[in-house]
Amino acid sequence: MLAVTVIAGILFTWAVLSHRLARWSITAPIAMMVAGILLTRGDEPVFRFDFDTAALEHVVEVVLALILFVDATEVPPGVIGREKGTVARLLGGALPLTLCAAFLAALAFFPDQPGWVLAALATVVVPLDLAPTSAVVRDRRIPARLRDVLNVEGGLNDGIVSPAFLLCVAAAVASHTRGEDYTDALLEAVVSAAWAVAAGSVIGYSAGRLLRRSYAHGWTQPAATRLGVLTVPMAAYSLSVALGGNGFVAAFVAGLCLAPAMPHLPRDAVEMTDDLVALLSLSLWFLFGQMVNDEFWDGFHLSVVLYAVVAVTLVRMLPVLLVLSGNGMMSRDKLFLGWMGPRGATSIVFGLLAAVELPAVSGGFISRVMVITVMVSIVLHGLSAEPIGRAYARRARARPQTPAGPPG
C-alpha cells in the first residue's frame, strides 16, 4: 500500500505544478516515469515490482482496452470529414508503409532474430501516443488543422495496429514451438479477432442506441450516463474474452460503434472513463520506470539504440512524406506530421504482452528494444516540442497581413 501512497503523492505534486512543469515539456507520463526510475533503481530500491505473468497479462490488456476505447470515442467526426483525404493517406497509406519500414529496418539491424519476431517488434514500435508530448496538440501556435489531424491519427492508429500485433505474435509463438503449424496459429488469431469485432460491435452499437434514446427522453442523468459509458469497454472486453476473442480489440470496436452516439449525450459522458484511463496509464508509466532500470542500465547493444532512433524518425517520416506528396500541403506541415510520431503507452503494453506470450529470449529482446525506443522518442519529441511551436509562431508573425479594403 505504500507504493500506492507514493504514486498518489507524485501525481498530486505534478497536478499542483503542472503549468510550470509544462514550460519544460514535463508531462505527467514523463514525471511518473522519472519517479519510477528513481524509486526502483539500485540493489535495494524503495520499490520493486515482481511481474506475475498471468496477472500482468490481464492487467495490461484491461489498461489497453480502456485506452483504445477512449481513443475511439474521442475522435472528432467533424475533423475526419474536413480532413478525410489527409487522414486516409496517413492511416491507409503511411501506416502500412511504416510497419513495412520498421520490419525491414529490424531485418537489417537484427538479422539473427526470427522473421515473425521482427514482425511483432515492428507492430510494437510503430503505434503513436500523444500523451508524452501532449503540449504539442494544445499549442495554439501550431495550426489547428495539423493538431486535429494528429489527434485523429493518434486515436485510430493503435486500434488499427492491434490485429496485426495479434497475428504477428501468434505466428512468432508458433515459430518457437516445434511442430506447430503457422496456419493454425494464424487462423486462431483471425478467429480471435473476428469474435472481438463481433462482441465489440454488438456491445458498442446497442449501448450507444440505448444511451442516446434514454438521454433524449429524459430517462437518465449525466452522472448515470458517465457510468453507463464506463461499462461499455468492460462489457465488450469480458464478452469477447468469454467467446475466445481478444478483449482490447473488442473495446476499440465498441468505442467506434459508440462514437456516433456521443454528440447526442452530455459533453462529459466519457469523462469518468477518460480519468480512469489517465490514472491507469500513469501507473503504467511508473512501472515503465522499473523496466528502464531493468533494460537500460544493464548494458545494451549499439544496434538497439540505432534501430530505436531510425524507428522514431525515418521509419515514420519517409512514408508520411511519400503519401502526402501532391496533396497541396506545405512542406513544413508535412515534415511536422512526419516528425511528430511519439511512442508511449501502447508500445509499452504491446511490449509487455509480447514478453508474456513469447519465450524468454524473444520476449526479452522485444521488451528491450521497446524500452529504448520509447526512451528515444521521449527525448527527441519532448525536446523538439517547444522549438517547433516557436518556429510556427515566427512564421505566423512573418506572414504578410491582408490589407483592409477601402472604406465603404
Coordinates of N, CA and C in Angstrom, one line a residue, residues 150-369:
L150 N -3.4 15.1 -36.2 CA -2.6 14.3 -35.2 C -3.6 13.6 -34.2
N151 N -4.5 14.3 -33.7 CA -5.5 13.7 -32.7 C -6.2 12.6 -33.3
V152 N -6.7 12.7 -34.6 CA -7.4 11.6 -35.2 C -6.5 10.5 -35.5
E153 N -5.3 10.7 -36.0 CA -4.4 9.6 -36.3 C -4.0 8.9 -35.0
G154 N -3.7 9.7 -33.9 CA -3.3 9.1 -32.6 C -4.5 8.3 -32.1
G155 N -5.7 8.7 -32.3 CA -6.9 7.9 -31.8 C -7.1 6.6 -32.5
L156 N -6.8 6.6 -33.8 CA -7.2 5.4 -34.6 C -6.0 4.5 -34.9
N157 N -4.8 5.0 -34.8 CA -3.6 4.3 -35.2 C -3.4 3.0 -34.4
D158 N -3.4 3.1 -33.1 CA -3.1 1.9 -32.3 C -4.2 0.9 -32.4
G159 N -5.5 1.3 -32.6 CA -6.5 0.3 -32.8 C -6.4 -0.5 -34.1
I160 N -5.9 0.2 -35.1 CA -5.7 -0.5 -36.4 C -4.5 -1.4 -36.3
V161 N -3.5 -1.1 -35.6 CA -2.3 -1.9 -35.5 C -2.6 -3.2 -34.6
S162 N -3.5 -3.1 -33.7 CA -3.8 -4.2 -32.8 C -4.0 -5.5 -33.4
P163 N -4.8 -5.7 -34.4 CA -5.0 -7.0 -35.0 C -3.7 -7.5 -35.7
A164 N -2.9 -6.6 -36.3 CA -1.6 -7.0 -36.9 C -0.7 -7.5 -35.8
F165 N -0.7 -6.8 -34.6 CA 0.1 -7.3 -33.5 C -0.3 -8.7 -33.0
L166 N -1.6 -9.0 -33.0 CA -2.0 -10.3 -32.5 C -1.6 -11.4 -33.5
L167 N -1.7 -11.1 -34.8 CA -1.3 -12.1 -35.8 C 0.2 -12.3 -35.8
C168 N 1.0 -11.3 -35.6 CA 2.4 -11.5 -35.6 C 2.9 -12.2 -34.4
V169 N 2.3 -11.9 -33.2 CA 2.7 -12.6 -32.0 C 2.3 -14.1 -32.1
A170 N 1.1 -14.3 -32.6 CA 0.7 -15.7 -32.8 C 1.6 -16.5 -33.6
A171 N 2.1 -15.9 -34.8 CA 3.0 -16.6 -35.7 C 4.4 -16.7 -35.0
A172 N 4.8 -15.7 -34.2 CA 6.1 -15.8 -33.6 C 6.1 -16.9 -32.5
V173 N 5.0 -17.0 -31.8 CA 4.9 -18.1 -30.8 C 4.9 -19.5 -31.5
A174 N 4.3 -19.6 -32.7 CA 4.3 -20.8 -33.4 C 5.7 -21.1 -33.9
S175 N 6.5 -20.1 -34.3 CA 7.8 -20.3 -34.8 C 8.7 -20.9 -33.7
H176 N 8.4 -20.7 -32.5 CA 9.2 -21.2 -31.4 C 8.8 -22.6 -30.9
T177 N 7.6 -23.0 -31.4 CA 7.1 -24.3 -30.9 C 7.3 -25.4 -32.0
R178 N 8.1 -26.4 -31.7 CA 8.4 -27.4 -32.6 C 7.1 -28.1 -33.1
G179 N 7.0 -28.2 -34.3 CA 5.8 -29.0 -34.9 C 4.6 -28.1 -35.0
E180 N 4.6 -26.9 -34.5 CA 3.4 -26.0 -34.6 C 3.2 -25.6 -36.0
D181 N 1.9 -25.6 -36.4 CA 1.6 -25.1 -37.8 C 1.3 -23.7 -37.8
Y182 N 1.9 -22.9 -38.6 CA 1.7 -21.5 -38.7 C 0.2 -21.2 -39.1
T183 N -0.3 -22.0 -40.0 CA -1.7 -21.8 -40.5 C -2.6 -21.9 -39.3
D184 N -2.5 -22.9 -38.4 CA -3.4 -23.0 -37.3 C -3.2 -21.8 -36.3
A185 N -2.0 -21.3 -36.1 CA -1.8 -20.2 -35.2 C -2.4 -18.9 -35.8
L186 N -2.2 -18.7 -37.1 CA -2.8 -17.5 -37.7 C -4.3 -17.6 -37.8
L187 N -4.8 -18.8 -38.1 CA -6.3 -19.0 -38.1 C -6.9 -18.7 -36.7
E188 N -6.2 -19.2 -35.7 CA -6.7 -18.9 -34.3 C -6.7 -17.4 -34.0
A189 N -5.7 -16.7 -34.5 CA -5.6 -15.3 -34.3 C -6.7 -14.5 -35.0
V190 N -7.0 -15.0 -36.3 CA -8.0 -14.4 -37.1 C -9.4 -14.6 -36.4
V191 N -9.6 -15.8 -36.0 CA -10.9 -16.2 -35.3 C -11.1 -15.3 -34.0
S192 N -10.0 -15.2 -33.3 CA -10.0 -14.3 -32.1 C -10.4 -12.9 -32.4
A193 N -9.8 -12.4 -33.5 CA -10.1 -11.0 -33.9 C -11.5 -10.9 -34.3
A194 N -12.0 -11.9 -35.0 CA -13.4 -11.9 -35.5 C -14.4 -11.9 -34.4
W195 N -14.2 -12.7 -33.3 CA -15.0 -12.7 -32.2 C -15.0 -11.3 -31.5
A196 N -13.8 -10.8 -31.4 CA -13.6 -9.4 -30.8 C -14.4 -8.4 -31.6
V197 N -14.3 -8.4 -32.9 CA -15.1 -7.4 -33.7 C -16.6 -7.6 -33.5
A198 N -17.1 -8.9 -33.4 CA -18.5 -9.2 -33.2 C -18.9 -8.7 -31.8
A199 N -18.2 -9.0 -30.8 CA -18.6 -8.6 -29.5 C -18.5 -7.1 -29.3
G200 N -17.5 -6.5 -29.8 CA -17.4 -5.0 -29.7 C -18.5 -4.3 -30.5
S201 N -18.8 -4.8 -31.6 CA -19.9 -4.2 -32.5 C -21.2 -4.3 -31.8
V202 N -21.6 -5.5 -31.3 CA -22.9 -5.7 -30.6 C -23.0 -4.8 -29.4
I203 N -22.0 -4.8 -28.5 CA -22.0 -4.0 -27.3 C -22.0 -2.5 -27.6
G204 N -21.1 -2.1 -28.4 CA -21.0 -0.7 -28.7 C -22.2 -0.1 -29.4
Y205 N -22.7 -0.8 -30.4 CA -23.9 -0.3 -31.1 C -25.2 -0.3 -30.2
S206 N -25.3 -1.4 -29.4 CA -26.5 -1.5 -28.6 C -26.4 -0.4 -27.4
A207 N -25.3 -0.3 -26.8 CA -25.1 0.7 -25.8 C -25.3 2.1 -26.3
G208 N -24.8 2.4 -27.4 CA -24.9 3.8 -28.0 C -26.4 4.1 -28.3
R209 N -27.1 3.1 -28.8 CA -28.5 3.4 -29.1 C -29.3 3.5 -27.9
L210 N -29.1 2.7 -26.9 CA -29.9 2.8 -25.6 C -29.6 4.1 -24.9
L211 N -28.3 4.4 -24.8 CA -27.9 5.6 -24.1 C -28.5 6.9 -24.7
R212 N -28.4 6.9 -26.1 CA -28.9 8.0 -26.8 C -30.4 8.2 -26.6
R213 N -31.2 7.1 -26.7 CA -32.6 7.2 -26.5 C -33.0 7.5 -25.1
S214 N -32.3 7.0 -24.2 CA -32.6 7.2 -22.8 C -32.3 8.7 -22.4
Y215 N -31.2 9.3 -22.9 CA -30.9 10.7 -22.6 C -31.9 11.6 -23.3
A216 N -32.3 11.3 -24.5 CA -33.2 12.1 -25.3 C -34.6 12.1 -24.6
H217 N -35.0 11.0 -24.0 CA -36.3 11.0 -23.4 C -36.3 11.4 -21.9
G218 N -35.1 11.8 -21.4 CA -35.0 12.2 -20.0 C -35.1 11.1 -19.0
W219 N -34.8 9.9 -19.4 CA -34.8 8.8 -18.5 C -33.6 8.6 -17.7
T220 N -32.6 9.4 -17.9 CA -31.3 9.2 -17.2 C -30.7 10.6 -16.9
Q221 N -29.6 10.6 -16.2 CA -28.9 11.8 -15.8 C -27.5 11.8 -16.2
P222 N -26.8 13.0 -16.3 CA -25.4 13.0 -16.8 C -24.5 12.1 -16.0
A223 N -24.6 12.1 -14.7 CA -23.8 11.2 -13.9 C -24.0 9.8 -14.2
A224 N -25.2 9.4 -14.4 CA -25.5 8.0 -14.7 C -25.0 7.6 -16.1
T225 N -25.1 8.6 -17.0 CA -24.6 8.4 -18.4 C -23.1 8.1 -18.4
R226 N -22.4 8.9 -17.6 CA -20.9 8.7 -17.5 C -20.6 7.3 -17.0
L227 N -21.4 6.8 -16.0 CA -21.2 5.4 -15.5 C -21.6 4.4 -16.6
G228 N -22.6 4.7 -17.3 CA -23.0 3.8 -18.4 C -21.9 3.6 -19.5
V229 N -21.3 4.8 -19.8 CA -20.2 4.7 -20.8 C -19.1 3.9 -20.3
L230 N -18.8 4.0 -19.0 CA -17.6 3.3 -18.5 C -17.9 1.8 -18.5
T231 N -19.1 1.3 -18.5 CA -19.4 -0.1 -18.5 C -19.2 -0.7 -19.9
V232 N -19.3 0.1 -20.9 CA -19.2 -0.4 -22.3 C -17.9 -1.1 -22.6
P233 N -16.7 -0.5 -22.4 CA -15.5 -1.3 -22.7 C -15.3 -2.5 -21.8
M234 N -15.8 -2.4 -20.6 CA -15.7 -3.6 -19.7 C -16.5 -4.7 -20.2
A235 N -17.8 -4.4 -20.6 CA -18.7 -5.4 -21.2 C -18.1 -6.0 -22.5
A236 N -17.6 -5.1 -23.3 CA -17.0 -5.6 -24.6 C -15.8 -6.5 -24.4
Y237 N -15.0 -6.1 -23.4 CA -13.8 -6.9 -23.1 C -14.1 -8.2 -22.6
S238 N -15.0 -8.3 -21.6 CA -15.3 -9.5 -20.9 C -16.1 -10.5 -21.8
L239 N -17.0 -9.9 -22.6 CA -17.8 -10.8 -23.6 C -16.8 -11.4 -24.6
S240 N -15.9 -10.6 -25.1 CA -15.0 -11.1 -26.1 C -14.1 -12.2 -25.6
V241 N -13.6 -12.0 -24.4 CA -12.7 -13.0 -23.8 C -13.5 -14.3 -23.5
A242 N -14.8 -14.1 -23.1 CA -15.6 -15.3 -22.9 C -15.9 -16.1 -24.1
L243 N -15.9 -15.4 -25.3 CA -16.2 -16.0 -26.6 C -14.9 -16.5 -27.2
G244 N -13.7 -16.3 -26.6 CA -12.5 -16.7 -27.2 C -11.9 -15.6 -28.1
G245 N -12.4 -14.4 -28.0 CA -11.8 -13.3 -28.7 C -10.8 -12.4 -27.9
N246 N -10.3 -11.4 -28.5 CA -9.3 -10.5 -27.9 C -10.0 -9.3 -27.3
G247 N -9.8 -9.1 -26.0 CA -10.5 -8.0 -25.3 C -10.2 -6.6 -25.7
F248 N -9.0 -6.3 -26.0 CA -8.7 -4.9 -26.3 C -9.1 -4.5 -27.7
V249 N -9.1 -5.5 -28.6 CA -9.7 -5.2 -30.0 C -11.2 -5.0 -29.8
A250 N -11.9 -5.8 -29.0 CA -13.3 -5.6 -28.8 C -13.6 -4.2 -28.2
A251 N -12.8 -3.8 -27.3 CA -13.1 -2.5 -26.7 C -12.9 -1.4 -27.7
F252 N -11.9 -1.5 -28.6 CA -11.7 -0.5 -29.6 C -12.9 -0.4 -30.6
V253 N -13.4 -1.6 -31.0 CA -14.5 -1.6 -31.9 C -15.8 -1.1 -31.2
A254 N -15.9 -1.4 -29.9 CA -17.1 -0.9 -29.2 C -17.0 0.7 -29.1
G255 N -15.8 1.2 -29.0 CA -15.7 2.7 -29.0 C -16.1 3.3 -30.3
L256 N -15.6 2.6 -31.4 CA -16.0 3.1 -32.7 C -17.5 3.1 -33.0
C257 N -18.2 2.0 -32.5 CA -19.6 1.9 -32.7 C -20.4 2.8 -31.7
L258 N -19.8 3.1 -30.6 CA -20.5 4.1 -29.7 C -20.3 5.5 -30.1
A259 N -19.2 5.8 -30.8 CA -18.8 7.2 -31.1 C -20.0 8.0 -31.8
P260 N -20.7 7.4 -32.8 CA -21.8 8.2 -33.4 C -22.8 8.7 -32.4
A261 N -23.0 8.1 -31.3 CA -24.0 8.5 -30.3 C -23.4 9.6 -29.4
M262 N -22.1 9.8 -29.3 CA -21.5 10.7 -28.3 C -22.0 12.1 -28.5
P263 N -22.2 12.7 -29.7 CA -22.7 14.1 -29.8 C -24.0 14.3 -29.3
H264 N -24.8 13.2 -29.1 CA -26.2 13.3 -28.6 C -26.2 13.0 -27.1
L265 N -25.1 12.8 -26.4 CA -25.0 12.6 -25.0 C -24.4 13.8 -24.3
P266 N -24.4 13.9 -23.0 CA -23.8 15.0 -22.3 C -22.3 15.2 -22.7
R267 N -21.8 16.4 -22.7 CA -20.4 16.6 -23.2 C -19.4 15.8 -22.4
D268 N -19.7 15.6 -21.1 CA -18.7 14.9 -20.3 C -19.0 13.4 -20.1
A269 N -19.7 12.9 -21.1 CA -20.2 11.5 -21.0 C -19.0 10.5 -20.8
V270 N -17.9 10.8 -21.5 CA -16.7 9.9 -21.4 C -15.7 10.3 -20.4
E271 N -16.0 11.4 -19.6 CA -15.0 12.0 -18.7 C -14.6 11.0 -17.6
M272 N -15.5 10.2 -17.0 CA -15.2 9.3 -16.0 C -14.2 8.2 -16.5
T273 N -14.5 7.7 -17.7 CA -13.7 6.7 -18.3 C -12.3 7.3 -18.7
D274 N -12.3 8.5 -19.2 CA -11.1 9.2 -19.5 C -10.2 9.4 -18.3
D275 N -10.8 9.8 -17.2 CA -10.0 10.0 -16.0 C -9.4 8.6 -15.5
L276 N -10.2 7.6 -15.6 CA -9.7 6.3 -15.1 C -8.6 5.8 -16.0
V277 N -8.7 6.0 -17.3 CA -7.6 5.7 -18.3 C -6.4 6.5 -17.9
A278 N -6.5 7.8 -17.7 CA -5.4 8.6 -17.3 C -4.6 8.1 -16.1
L279 N -5.4 7.7 -15.1 CA -4.8 7.2 -13.8 C -4.1 5.8 -14.1
L280 N -4.7 4.9 -14.8 CA -4.1 3.6 -15.1 C -2.9 3.8 -16.0
S281 N -3.0 4.7 -16.9 CA -1.8 4.9 -17.8 C -0.6 5.5 -17.1
L282 N -0.9 6.4 -16.1 CA 0.2 7.0 -15.4 C 0.9 5.9 -14.4
S283 N 0.0 5.0 -13.9 CA 0.6 3.9 -13.1 C 1.5 3.0 -14.0
L284 N 1.0 2.8 -15.2 CA 1.8 2.1 -16.2 C 3.2 2.7 -16.4
W285 N 3.2 4.1 -16.6 CA 4.4 4.8 -16.8 C 5.4 4.7 -15.6
F286 N 4.8 4.6 -14.4 CA 5.6 4.4 -13.2 C 6.3 3.0 -13.3
L287 N 5.6 2.0 -13.6 CA 6.1 0.7 -13.8 C 7.2 0.6 -14.9
F288 N 6.9 1.5 -16.0 CA 7.9 1.6 -17.1 C 9.2 2.0 -16.5
G289 N 9.2 2.8 -15.5 CA 10.5 3.3 -14.9 C 11.3 2.1 -14.4
Q290 N 10.7 1.1 -13.8 CA 11.4 -0.1 -13.4 C 11.9 -0.9 -14.7
M291 N 11.1 -0.9 -15.7 CA 11.6 -1.6 -17.0 C 12.8 -0.9 -17.5
V292 N 12.9 0.5 -17.4 CA 14.0 1.2 -17.8 C 15.3 0.8 -17.0
N293 N 15.1 0.6 -15.7 CA 16.2 0.2 -14.9 C 16.7 -1.2 -15.3
D294 N 15.7 -2.1 -15.6 CA 16.0 -3.5 -15.9 C 16.7 -3.6 -17.2
E295 N 16.3 -2.8 -18.2 CA 16.8 -3.0 -19.6 C 17.9 -2.0 -20.0
F296 N 17.8 -0.8 -19.5 CA 18.6 0.3 -20.0 C 20.0 0.4 -19.3
W297 N 20.0 0.2 -18.0 CA 21.2 0.4 -17.3 C 22.1 -0.8 -17.3
D298 N 21.6 -2.0 -17.6 CA 22.4 -3.2 -17.6 C 23.2 -3.4 -18.8
G299 N 23.2 -2.4 -19.7 CA 24.0 -2.5 -20.9 C 23.2 -3.0 -22.1
F300 N 23.5 -2.5 -23.2 CA 22.7 -2.8 -24.4 C 23.6 -2.6 -25.6
H301 N 23.2 -3.2 -26.7 CA 24.0 -3.2 -28.0 C 23.7 -1.9 -28.7
L302 N 24.7 -1.4 -29.4 CA 24.5 -0.2 -30.2 C 23.4 -0.3 -31.2
S303 N 23.3 -1.6 -31.8 CA 22.3 -1.8 -32.8 C 20.9 -1.5 -32.3
V304 N 20.6 -1.7 -31.0 CA 19.3 -1.5 -30.4 C 19.1 0.0 -30.4
V305 N 20.0 0.8 -30.0 CA 19.9 2.3 -30.0 C 19.7 2.8 -31.4
L306 N 20.5 2.4 -32.3 CA 20.4 2.8 -33.7 C 19.0 2.5 -34.3
Y307 N 18.6 1.3 -34.0 CA 17.3 0.9 -34.5 C 16.2 1.8 -33.9
A308 N 16.3 2.1 -32.6 CA 15.3 2.9 -32.0 C 15.3 4.3 -32.6
V309 N 16.4 4.9 -32.9 CA 16.5 6.2 -33.5 C 15.8 6.2 -34.9
V310 N 16.2 5.1 -35.7 CA 15.6 5.0 -37.0 C 14.1 4.8 -36.9
A311 N 13.6 4.0 -35.9 CA 12.2 3.7 -35.8 C 11.4 4.9 -35.5
V312 N 11.9 5.9 -34.7 CA 11.1 7.0 -34.3 C 11.3 8.2 -35.3
T313 N 12.2 8.1 -36.3 CA 12.4 9.2 -37.2 C 12.1 8.7 -38.6
L314 N 13.1 8.1 -39.3 CA 13.0 7.8 -40.7 C 11.8 6.8 -41.0
V315 N 11.6 5.9 -40.1 CA 10.6 4.8 -40.4 C 9.2 5.5 -40.5
R316 N 9.0 6.5 -39.8 CA 7.7 7.2 -39.9 C 7.8 8.4 -40.9
M317 N 8.8 9.1 -40.9 CA 8.9 10.4 -41.7 C 8.8 10.1 -43.2
L318 N 9.6 9.1 -43.7 CA 9.6 8.8 -45.1 C 8.3 8.4 -45.6
P319 N 7.6 7.4 -45.0 CA 6.2 7.1 -45.5 C 5.2 8.2 -45.5
V320 N 5.3 9.0 -44.4 CA 4.4 10.2 -44.3 C 4.6 11.2 -45.5
L321 N 5.9 11.5 -45.7 CA 6.2 12.4 -46.8 C 5.8 11.9 -48.1
L322 N 6.0 10.5 -48.3 CA 5.7 9.9 -49.6 C 4.2 10.0 -49.8
V323 N 3.3 9.6 -48.9 CA 1.9 9.6 -49.1 C 1.3 10.9 -49.2
L324 N 1.9 11.9 -48.5 CA 1.3 13.3 -48.6 C 1.8 14.1 -49.8
S325 N 2.7 13.5 -50.6 CA 3.2 14.3 -51.7 C 2.0 14.5 -52.7
G326 N 2.0 15.8 -53.2 CA 0.9 16.1 -54.1 C -0.4 16.4 -53.6
N327 N -0.6 16.5 -52.2 CA -1.9 16.8 -51.7 C -2.1 18.3 -51.4
G328 N -1.1 19.1 -51.8 CA -1.2 20.6 -51.6 C -0.8 21.1 -50.3
M329 N -0.4 20.3 -49.4 CA 0.1 20.7 -48.1 C 1.5 21.3 -48.1
M330 N 1.8 22.3 -47.4 CA 3.1 22.9 -47.4 C 4.1 21.9 -46.8
S331 N 5.4 22.1 -47.3 CA 6.4 21.1 -46.9 C 6.7 21.1 -45.4
R332 N 6.6 22.3 -44.8 CA 6.9 22.3 -43.3 C 5.8 21.5 -42.6
D333 N 4.6 21.6 -43.1 CA 3.5 20.9 -42.4 C 3.6 19.4 -42.6
K334 N 4.1 19.0 -43.8 CA 4.3 17.5 -44.0 C 5.4 17.0 -43.1
L335 N 6.5 17.8 -42.9 CA 7.6 17.5 -42.0 C 7.1 17.4 -40.6
F336 N 6.2 18.3 -40.2 CA 5.7 18.3 -38.8 C 4.9 17.0 -38.6
L337 N 4.0 16.6 -39.5 CA 3.3 15.4 -39.3 C 4.2 14.2 -39.3
G338 N 5.2 14.2 -40.2 CA 6.1 13.1 -40.2 C 7.0 12.9 -39.0
W339 N 7.4 14.1 -38.4 CA 8.2 14.1 -37.3 C 7.5 13.7 -36.0
M340 N 6.3 14.3 -35.9 CA 5.6 14.2 -34.6 C 4.8 12.9 -34.5
G341 N 5.6 11.8 -34.2 CA 5.0 10.5 -34.0 C 5.5 9.9 -32.7
P342 N 5.2 10.4 -31.6 CA 5.8 9.9 -30.3 C 5.3 8.5 -30.0
R343 N 6.1 7.7 -29.3 CA 5.7 6.4 -28.9 C 5.5 6.5 -27.3
G344 N 4.6 5.6 -26.9 CA 4.3 5.7 -25.4 C 3.5 4.5 -24.9
A345 N 2.4 4.7 -24.3 CA 1.7 3.6 -23.5 C 1.3 2.4 -24.4
T346 N 0.9 2.6 -25.6 CA 0.5 1.5 -26.5 C 1.7 0.6 -26.7
S347 N 2.9 1.2 -27.1 CA 4.1 0.4 -27.3 C 4.5 -0.3 -26.0
I348 N 4.3 0.3 -24.8 CA 4.7 -0.3 -23.6 C 3.8 -1.6 -23.4
V349 N 2.5 -1.4 -23.6 CA 1.6 -2.5 -23.4 C 1.8 -3.6 -24.4
F350 N 2.0 -3.3 -25.6 CA 2.3 -4.3 -26.6 C 3.6 -5.0 -26.3
G351 N 4.6 -4.3 -25.9 CA 5.9 -4.9 -25.5 C 5.7 -5.9 -24.3
L352 N 5.0 -5.5 -23.3 CA 4.7 -6.3 -22.2 C 4.0 -7.6 -22.6
L353 N 3.0 -7.5 -23.4 CA 2.2 -8.6 -23.8 C 3.1 -9.6 -24.7
A354 N 3.9 -9.0 -25.5 CA 4.8 -9.8 -26.3 C 5.8 -10.6 -25.4
A355 N 6.3 -9.9 -24.3 CA 7.2 -10.5 -23.4 C 6.5 -11.7 -22.6
V356 N 5.2 -11.5 -22.4 CA 4.5 -12.6 -21.7 C 4.2 -13.8 -22.6
E357 N 3.8 -13.5 -23.8 CA 3.4 -14.6 -24.8 C 4.6 -15.3 -25.4
L358 N 5.7 -14.6 -25.6 CA 6.8 -15.3 -26.3 C 7.8 -15.9 -25.3
P359 N 8.6 -16.8 -25.8 CA 9.7 -17.4 -24.9 C 10.6 -16.2 -24.4
A360 N 11.3 -16.5 -23.4 CA 12.1 -15.5 -22.6 C 13.1 -14.8 -23.5
V361 N 13.8 -15.5 -24.4 CA 14.8 -14.8 -25.3 C 14.1 -13.8 -26.2
S362 N 13.1 -14.2 -27.0 CA 12.4 -13.3 -27.9 C 11.6 -12.2 -27.2
G363 N 11.0 -12.6 -26.1 CA 10.2 -11.7 -25.3 C 11.1 -10.6 -24.7
G364 N 12.2 -11.0 -24.2 CA 13.2 -10.1 -23.6 C 13.8 -9.2 -24.7
F365 N 14.0 -9.7 -25.8 CA 14.5 -8.9 -26.9 C 13.5 -7.8 -27.3
I366 N 12.3 -8.1 -27.5 CA 11.3 -7.1 -27.9 C 11.1 -6.1 -26.8
S367 N 11.1 -6.6 -25.5 CA 10.9 -5.7 -24.4 C 12.1 -4.7 -24.3
R368 N 13.3 -5.1 -24.6 CA 14.5 -4.3 -24.5 C 14.4 -3.2 -25.6
V369 N 14.1 -3.6 -26.8 CA 14.0 -2.7 -27.9 C 12.9 -1.7 -27.7

